[in-house]
mmCIF file of C-alpha atoms and ligand atoms in Angstrom:
data_model
loop_
_atom_site.group_PDB
_atom_site.id
_atom_site.type_symbol
_atom_site.label_atom_id
_atom_site.label_comp_id
_atom_site.label_asym_id
_atom_site.label_seq_id
_atom_site.Cartn_x
_atom_site.Cartn_y
_atom_site.Cartn_z
ATOM 1 C CA UNK T 145 -56.754 16.237 20.428
ATOM 2 C CA UNK T 146 -56.142 12.099 20.592
ATOM 3 C CA UNK T 147 -52.818 11.555 19.484
ATOM 4 C CA UNK T 148 -51.743 8.043 17.469
ATOM 5 C CA UNK T 149 -49.326 7.833 20.059
ATOM 6 C CA UNK T 150 -47.810 4.693 21.478
ATOM 7 C CA UNK T 151 -46.093 4.224 24.756
ATOM 8 C CA UNK T 152 -44.667 1.387 25.430
ATOM 9 C CA UNK T 153 -44.659 0.159 28.791
ATOM 10 C CA UNK T 154 -40.833 0.451 29.237
ATOM 11 C CA UNK T 155 -40.924 3.884 28.672
ATOM 12 C CA UNK T 156 -44.761 4.381 30.906
ATOM 13 C CA UNK T 157 -43.138 2.960 34.059
ATOM 14 C CA UNK T 158 -40.067 5.204 33.150
ATOM 15 C CA UNK T 159 -42.842 8.786 32.815
ATOM 16 C CA UNK T 160 -45.679 7.307 35.817
ATOM 17 C CA UNK T 161 -49.109 6.636 34.447
ATOM 18 C CA UNK T 162 -50.639 9.941 34.804
ATOM 19 C CA UNK T 163 -47.927 11.369 32.133
ATOM 20 C CA UNK T 164 -48.424 8.894 30.346
ATOM 21 C CA UNK T 165 -52.282 9.013 30.178
ATOM 22 C CA UNK T 166 -51.713 12.793 29.602
ATOM 23 C CA UNK T 167 -49.668 11.812 26.322
ATOM 24 C CA UNK T 168 -52.241 9.823 24.915
ATOM 25 C CA UNK T 169 -54.614 12.341 25.564
ATOM 26 C CA UNK T 170 -52.976 15.006 23.899
ATOM 27 C CA UNK T 171 -51.286 16.787 26.403
ATOM 28 C CA UNK T 172 -47.447 17.833 26.567
ATOM 29 C CA UNK T 173 -47.457 16.289 23.110
ATOM 30 C CA UNK T 174 -46.736 18.182 20.332
ATOM 31 C CA UNK T 175 -48.471 17.738 17.003
ATOM 32 C CA UNK T 176 -45.948 18.178 14.551
ATOM 33 C CA UNK T 177 -42.186 16.983 15.351
ATOM 34 C CA UNK T 178 -39.020 16.043 14.181
ATOM 35 C CA UNK T 179 -38.783 12.255 14.219
ATOM 36 C CA UNK T 180 -35.783 11.713 16.366
ATOM 37 C CA UNK T 181 -34.625 7.932 14.168
ATOM 38 C CA UNK T 182 -34.644 9.706 10.493
ATOM 39 C CA UNK T 183 -35.640 13.191 11.585
ATOM 40 C CA UNK T 184 -38.050 13.667 9.022
ATOM 41 C CA UNK T 185 -41.342 15.702 10.272
ATOM 42 C CA UNK T 186 -43.790 13.299 12.162
ATOM 43 C CA UNK T 187 -47.458 14.675 13.129
ATOM 44 C CA UNK T 188 -48.873 12.739 15.972
ATOM 45 C CA UNK T 189 -52.518 13.439 15.061
ATOM 46 C CA UNK T 190 -52.235 11.653 11.735
ATOM 47 C CA UNK T 191 -49.816 9.156 11.623
ATOM 48 C CA UNK T 192 -48.752 6.223 14.547
ATOM 49 C CA UNK T 193 -46.266 7.792 16.746
ATOM 50 C CA UNK T 194 -43.430 6.384 18.818
ATOM 51 C CA UNK T 195 -42.372 8.335 22.158
ATOM 52 C CA UNK T 196 -38.825 7.708 23.183
ATOM 53 C CA UNK T 197 -37.479 8.891 26.656
ATOM 54 C CA UNK T 198 -33.854 9.581 27.192
ATOM 55 C CA UNK T 199 -32.696 9.080 30.079
ATOM 56 C CA UNK T 200 -29.745 10.001 31.961
ATOM 57 C CA UNK T 201 -29.138 9.605 35.478
ATOM 58 C CA UNK T 202 -31.174 12.726 37.210
ATOM 59 C CA UNK T 203 -33.107 14.098 33.650
ATOM 60 C CA UNK T 204 -34.724 12.885 31.242
ATOM 61 C CA UNK T 205 -36.425 14.004 27.540
ATOM 62 C CA UNK T 206 -38.690 12.487 26.082
ATOM 63 C CA UNK T 207 -38.796 12.550 22.440
ATOM 64 C CA UNK T 208 -41.001 11.010 19.428
ATOM 65 C CA UNK T 209 -40.395 9.374 16.366
ATOM 66 C CA UNK T 210 -42.650 7.646 13.688
ATOM 67 C CA UNK T 211 -43.961 4.434 14.679
ATOM 68 C CA UNK T 212 -42.345 3.162 11.520
ATOM 69 C CA UNK T 213 -38.593 4.468 12.552
ATOM 70 C CA UNK T 214 -38.165 2.961 15.778
ATOM 71 C CA UNK T 215 -40.564 1.193 18.507
ATOM 72 C CA UNK T 216 -41.805 3.418 21.749
ATOM 73 C CA UNK T 217 -38.478 3.032 24.115
ATOM 74 C CA UNK T 218 -36.324 3.962 26.971
ATOM 75 C CA UNK T 219 -32.679 5.187 25.872
ATOM 76 C CA UNK T 220 -30.182 5.262 28.496
ATOM 77 C CA UNK T 221 -27.611 8.515 27.694
ATOM 78 C CA UNK T 222 -24.854 9.791 30.102
ATOM 79 C CA UNK T 223 -26.085 13.035 32.613
ATOM 80 C CA UNK T 224 -23.403 15.079 30.292
ATOM 81 C CA UNK T 225 -25.288 14.193 27.209
ATOM 82 C CA UNK T 226 -28.167 14.425 28.040
ATOM 83 C CA UNK T 227 -27.709 17.954 30.330
ATOM 84 C CA UNK T 228 -26.052 19.353 27.103
ATOM 85 C CA UNK T 229 -28.837 18.541 25.420
ATOM 86 C CA UNK T 230 -31.331 20.481 27.055
ATOM 87 C CA UNK T 231 -28.997 23.588 27.774
ATOM 88 C CA UNK T 232 -28.590 23.353 24.543
ATOM 89 C CA UNK T 233 -32.525 23.387 23.937
ATOM 90 C CA UNK T 234 -32.845 25.853 26.315
ATOM 91 C CA UNK T 235 -30.733 28.831 25.659
ATOM 92 C CA UNK T 236 -31.288 28.721 21.906
ATOM 93 C CA UNK T 237 -31.388 32.050 21.859
ATOM 94 C CA UNK T 238 -28.310 34.114 23.208
ATOM 95 C CA UNK T 239 -26.460 31.086 24.400
ATOM 96 C CA UNK T 240 -23.536 30.828 26.750
ATOM 97 C CA UNK T 241 -20.384 32.382 26.097
ATOM 98 C CA UNK T 242 -18.168 30.253 23.918
ATOM 99 C CA UNK T 243 -15.329 29.285 26.842
ATOM 100 C CA UNK T 244 -12.785 28.539 24.842
ATOM 101 C CA UNK T 245 -12.904 30.786 22.674
ATOM 102 C CA UNK T 246 -13.046 34.153 24.613
ATOM 103 C CA UNK T 247 -15.490 37.206 22.901
ATOM 104 C CA UNK T 248 -17.606 34.328 20.545
ATOM 105 C CA UNK T 249 -21.150 34.317 21.450
ATOM 106 C CA UNK T 250 -22.574 30.834 21.600
ATOM 107 C CA UNK T 251 -25.591 31.181 19.730
ATOM 108 C CA UNK T 252 -24.954 32.146 15.584
ATOM 109 C CA UNK T 253 -27.909 33.633 13.984
ATOM 110 C CA UNK T 254 -27.360 32.922 10.736
ATOM 111 C CA UNK T 255 -29.862 30.849 8.247
ATOM 112 C CA UNK T 256 -29.518 27.156 8.169
ATOM 113 C CA UNK T 257 -29.990 25.722 4.269
ATOM 114 C CA UNK T 258 -28.139 24.574 1.279
ATOM 115 C CA UNK T 259 -27.741 25.735 -2.030
ATOM 116 C CA UNK T 260 -28.067 22.160 -3.321
ATOM 117 C CA UNK T 261 -28.715 18.509 -2.630
ATOM 118 C CA UNK T 262 -24.881 17.455 -1.914
ATOM 119 C CA UNK T 263 -24.225 21.204 -0.161
ATOM 120 C CA UNK T 264 -22.545 21.437 3.012
ATOM 121 C CA UNK T 265 -25.098 22.205 5.467
ATOM 122 C CA UNK T 266 -24.155 25.416 7.201
ATOM 123 C CA UNK T 267 -24.992 27.957 9.629
ATOM 124 C CA UNK T 268 -23.312 30.932 8.658
ATOM 125 C CA UNK T 269 -24.119 33.878 10.485
ATOM 126 C CA UNK T 270 -23.424 36.887 9.180
ATOM 127 C CA UNK T 271 -20.703 39.610 10.134
ATOM 128 C CA UNK T 272 -21.473 41.520 13.355
ATOM 129 C CA UNK T 273 -21.162 44.945 13.015
ATOM 130 C CA UNK T 274 -17.999 46.748 14.087
ATOM 131 C CA UNK T 275 -17.334 46.193 17.972
ATOM 132 C CA UNK T 276 -19.429 43.540 18.211
ATOM 133 C CA UNK T 277 -18.315 40.341 19.449
ATOM 134 C CA UNK T 278 -17.447 37.737 16.745
ATOM 135 C CA UNK T 279 -19.803 34.363 16.688
ATOM 136 C CA UNK T 280 -19.096 31.028 15.058
ATOM 137 C CA UNK T 281 -19.951 29.781 12.015
ATOM 138 C CA UNK T 282 -20.373 25.920 11.641
ATOM 139 C CA UNK T 283 -20.519 24.414 8.469
ATOM 140 C CA UNK T 284 -20.671 20.441 8.230
ATOM 141 C CA UNK T 285 -19.516 18.410 5.368
ATOM 142 C CA UNK T 286 -18.016 14.932 4.272
ATOM 143 C CA UNK T 287 -14.567 15.024 4.211
ATOM 144 C CA UNK T 288 -12.058 12.380 2.622
ATOM 145 C CA UNK T 289 -9.727 11.139 4.788
ATOM 146 C CA UNK T 290 -7.760 8.949 2.404
ATOM 147 C CA UNK T 291 -10.668 6.286 1.665
ATOM 148 C CA UNK T 292 -13.133 7.244 4.808
ATOM 149 C CA UNK T 293 -15.782 9.804 4.590
ATOM 150 C CA UNK T 294 -15.895 11.471 8.291
ATOM 151 C CA UNK T 295 -18.394 13.521 9.187
ATOM 152 C CA UNK T 296 -16.383 16.920 9.442
ATOM 153 C CA UNK T 297 -17.473 20.298 11.265
ATOM 154 C CA UNK T 298 -15.332 23.410 10.084
ATOM 155 C CA UNK T 299 -15.933 26.050 12.040
ATOM 156 C CA UNK T 300 -15.184 29.313 11.259
ATOM 157 C CA UNK T 301 -15.783 33.170 13.307
ATOM 158 C CA UNK T 302 -16.553 36.248 11.643
ATOM 159 C CA UNK T 303 -13.696 38.345 13.218
ATOM 160 C CA UNK T 304 -10.830 37.776 15.348
ATOM 161 C CA UNK T 305 -11.044 36.115 18.504
ATOM 162 C CA UNK T 306 -8.737 36.987 21.218
ATOM 163 C CA UNK T 307 -7.671 35.755 24.666
ATOM 164 C CA UNK T 308 -10.089 37.947 27.516
ATOM 165 C CA UNK T 309 -8.471 41.466 28.233
ATOM 166 C CA UNK T 310 -6.811 41.402 24.582
ATOM 167 C CA UNK T 311 -7.986 43.962 22.898
ATOM 168 C CA UNK T 312 -4.983 44.360 20.364
ATOM 169 C CA UNK T 313 -7.659 42.924 17.446
ATOM 170 C CA UNK T 314 -5.036 39.925 17.156
ATOM 171 C CA UNK T 315 -6.259 36.344 16.341
ATOM 172 C CA UNK T 316 -6.302 34.032 18.845
ATOM 173 C CA UNK T 317 -8.593 31.677 17.799
ATOM 174 C CA UNK T 318 -6.643 28.656 16.572
ATOM 175 C CA UNK T 319 -3.697 29.005 19.371
ATOM 176 C CA UNK T 320 -7.135 28.755 21.877
ATOM 177 C CA UNK T 321 -7.854 25.244 20.655
ATOM 178 C CA UNK T 322 -4.148 24.284 20.064
ATOM 179 C CA UNK T 323 -4.079 25.056 24.279
ATOM 180 C CA UNK T 324 -7.023 23.146 24.509
ATOM 181 C CA UNK T 325 -4.969 20.453 22.236
ATOM 182 C CA UNK T 326 -5.966 20.467 19.207
ATOM 183 C CA UNK T 327 -4.073 20.097 16.939
ATOM 184 C CA UNK T 328 -2.282 21.480 13.802
ATOM 185 C CA UNK T 329 -3.645 19.896 10.499
ATOM 186 C CA UNK T 330 -0.640 20.032 7.418
ATOM 187 C CA UNK T 331 -2.616 17.386 5.743
ATOM 188 C CA UNK T 332 -6.409 17.336 4.945
ATOM 189 C CA UNK T 333 -5.756 13.189 4.135
ATOM 190 C CA UNK T 334 -4.456 12.401 7.632
ATOM 191 C CA UNK T 335 -7.017 12.192 10.235
ATOM 192 C CA UNK T 336 -6.499 14.097 13.822
ATOM 193 C CA UNK T 337 -5.464 11.311 16.387
ATOM 194 C CA UNK T 338 -7.711 10.071 18.584
ATOM 195 C CA UNK T 339 -10.884 11.412 20.368
ATOM 196 C CA UNK T 340 -9.763 14.896 22.777
ATOM 197 C CA UNK T 341 -11.320 13.937 26.271
ATOM 198 C CA UNK T 342 -14.100 15.241 27.641
ATOM 199 C CA UNK T 343 -15.112 17.084 24.115
ATOM 200 C CA UNK T 344 -17.987 15.847 22.457
ATOM 201 C CA UNK T 345 -20.327 16.940 19.637
ATOM 202 C CA UNK T 346 -24.175 16.602 19.964
ATOM 203 C CA UNK T 347 -27.024 15.349 18.511
ATOM 204 C CA UNK T 348 -30.576 15.313 19.746
ATOM 205 C CA UNK T 349 -33.227 14.058 16.918
ATOM 206 C CA UNK T 350 -31.091 13.649 14.095
ATOM 207 C CA UNK T 351 -29.990 17.339 14.230
ATOM 208 C CA UNK T 352 -26.743 19.520 15.448
ATOM 209 C CA UNK T 353 -26.920 20.781 19.076
ATOM 210 C CA UNK T 354 -23.642 21.405 20.049
ATOM 211 C CA UNK T 355 -20.241 21.268 20.695
ATOM 212 C CA UNK T 356 -19.599 20.209 24.056
ATOM 213 C CA UNK T 357 -16.029 20.974 25.639
ATOM 214 C CA UNK T 358 -14.916 19.568 29.800
ATOM 215 C CA UNK T 359 -15.710 21.722 32.273
ATOM 216 C CA UNK T 360 -13.906 23.330 35.512
ATOM 217 C CA UNK T 361 -16.655 20.700 37.484
ATOM 218 C CA UNK T 362 -16.079 17.800 36.087
ATOM 219 C CA UNK T 363 -19.358 17.579 33.499
ATOM 220 C CA UNK T 364 -19.350 19.506 30.187
ATOM 221 C CA UNK T 365 -20.365 22.969 28.834
ATOM 222 C CA UNK T 366 -21.107 23.916 26.081
ATOM 223 C CA UNK T 367 -18.720 25.666 23.869
ATOM 224 C CA UNK T 368 -20.752 26.505 20.545
ATOM 225 C CA UNK T 369 -24.392 25.617 20.594
ATOM 226 C CA UNK T 370 -26.708 26.404 17.640
ATOM 227 C CA UNK T 371 -29.414 29.325 17.739
ATOM 228 C CA UNK T 372 -31.734 26.658 15.654
ATOM 229 C CA UNK T 373 -30.352 22.966 15.822
ATOM 230 C CA UNK T 374 -28.627 22.578 12.519
ATOM 231 C CA UNK T 375 -29.778 19.898 10.178
ATOM 232 C CA UNK T 376 -27.398 17.715 8.817
ATOM 233 C CA UNK T 377 -27.694 15.584 5.354
ATOM 234 C CA UNK T 378 -28.227 11.704 5.855
ATOM 235 C CA UNK T 379 -24.634 10.749 4.554
ATOM 236 C CA UNK T 380 -23.472 13.015 7.514
ATOM 237 C CA UNK T 381 -25.606 12.034 10.003
ATOM 238 C CA UNK T 382 -24.490 8.292 9.422
ATOM 239 C CA UNK T 383 -21.025 8.735 8.421
ATOM 240 C CA UNK T 384 -20.843 10.445 12.785
ATOM 241 C CA UNK T 385 -22.786 7.259 13.708
ATOM 242 C CA UNK T 386 -20.749 4.963 12.092
ATOM 243 C CA UNK T 387 -17.875 6.339 12.921
ATOM 244 C CA UNK T 388 -19.081 7.291 16.645
ATOM 245 C CA UNK T 389 -16.977 10.828 15.933
ATOM 246 C CA UNK T 390 -17.046 13.784 14.196
ATOM 247 C CA UNK T 391 -13.856 15.648 12.964
ATOM 248 C CA UNK T 392 -13.845 19.069 14.107
ATOM 249 C CA UNK T 393 -11.888 21.719 11.923
ATOM 250 C CA UNK T 394 -10.930 25.489 13.245
ATOM 251 C CA UNK T 395 -9.962 28.447 10.860
ATOM 252 C CA UNK T 396 -9.308 32.229 11.570
ATOM 253 C CA UNK T 397 -12.040 34.510 10.366
ATOM 254 C CA UNK T 398 -12.454 35.365 6.100
ATOM 255 C CA UNK T 399 -10.320 31.536 5.439
ATOM 256 C CA UNK T 400 -12.755 28.981 4.178
ATOM 257 C CA UNK T 401 -16.220 31.026 3.953
ATOM 258 C CA UNK T 402 -19.201 30.005 2.930
ATOM 259 C CA UNK T 403 -18.480 26.649 0.585
ATOM 260 C CA UNK T 404 -21.937 25.247 -1.434
ATOM 261 C CA UNK T 405 -19.920 21.787 -2.343
ATOM 262 C CA UNK T 406 -18.143 19.706 -0.467
ATOM 263 C CA UNK T 407 -15.612 19.546 -2.792
ATOM 264 C CA UNK T 408 -15.003 22.819 -2.747
ATOM 265 C CA UNK T 409 -14.866 22.984 1.343
ATOM 266 C CA UNK T 410 -12.448 20.333 0.480
ATOM 267 C CA UNK T 411 -10.567 22.641 -1.699
ATOM 268 C CA UNK T 412 -10.981 25.259 1.256
ATOM 269 C CA UNK T 413 -9.215 23.326 3.888
ATOM 270 C CA UNK T 414 -6.783 22.019 1.843
ATOM 271 C CA UNK T 415 -5.904 25.886 0.791
ATOM 272 C CA UNK T 416 -5.977 26.099 4.590
ATOM 273 C CA UNK T 417 -4.041 23.240 5.737
ATOM 274 C CA UNK T 418 -1.095 24.713 3.318
ATOM 275 C CA UNK T 419 -1.598 28.223 4.400
ATOM 276 C CA UNK T 420 -1.295 26.693 8.473
ATOM 277 C CA UNK T 421 -4.198 28.014 9.409
ATOM 278 C CA UNK T 422 -6.284 24.921 9.993
ATOM 279 C CA UNK T 423 -6.531 23.016 13.534
ATOM 280 C CA UNK T 424 -8.334 19.972 14.188
ATOM 281 C CA UNK T 425 -9.615 17.117 16.489
ATOM 282 C CA UNK T 426 -11.052 14.364 16.343
ATOM 283 C CA UNK T 427 -15.037 14.219 19.225
ATOM 284 C CA UNK T 428 -17.043 11.427 19.565
ATOM 285 C CA UNK T 429 -20.556 12.014 19.029
ATOM 286 C CA UNK T 430 -23.170 11.929 22.068
ATOM 287 C CA UNK T 431 -26.196 11.467 21.104
ATOM 288 C CA UNK T 432 -27.943 10.151 17.540
HETATM 289 ZN ZN1 ZN X 704 -39.148 8.634 11.163
#
């Protein structure tokens, strides 16, 4: 079926006339999509839709947006961001092992949702059966540091996370992260220091895809990646975009749990900080 797609000259120049014409004829273009700008659902058979091409040095990813949100355009991004996005999309099932936290599966199989409009968004897997590796649960929420609302991620494994070869069951999750220069957080009101080099939080099309860490080869690899891209609230996304950073907190298994509201999430973080069970870092935002 023909699609109501706009392909700008610059996008056409990048993808070529043949591919542009195939797109316009309805091939290679999904009927429904999540708008890369406002992230609300769109339908290219029903409403005017813009093609948006994210272009790295070697790779490009085609995305879609409501024409009322943004015009068809080419968006340059770094190759590392783009590769991470593609990896996180392609490897949605299973995922790569989280290198910074050995024993943690990459993708977490939890449901995504929130109890109320203001609830922190969460990907919260079920606890693993005995003998299974821990998986990382991620909760997104706004956390006030002084007067400023920070887009925050709270990472909590479902069980103890040890270094490779450690079979004692001792939980080394926080010390693994402090090895990576995450800081002990004693007061949630004080944001961690400057961004952690090489790490980033990858958003694509308005959803959280992955937390990237520096790889040995100089690029970046996924430290965590979403089983399914994780929906975030508009307020969270706006804060992340405004500051171009996300504050990542990590706690040991069983510390914070699933909190249905941001004020309760904050109280749980305060309690974790008071017990010395909270580490954090500022991570640059990659993507939109
Ligand atoms: Zn839109």
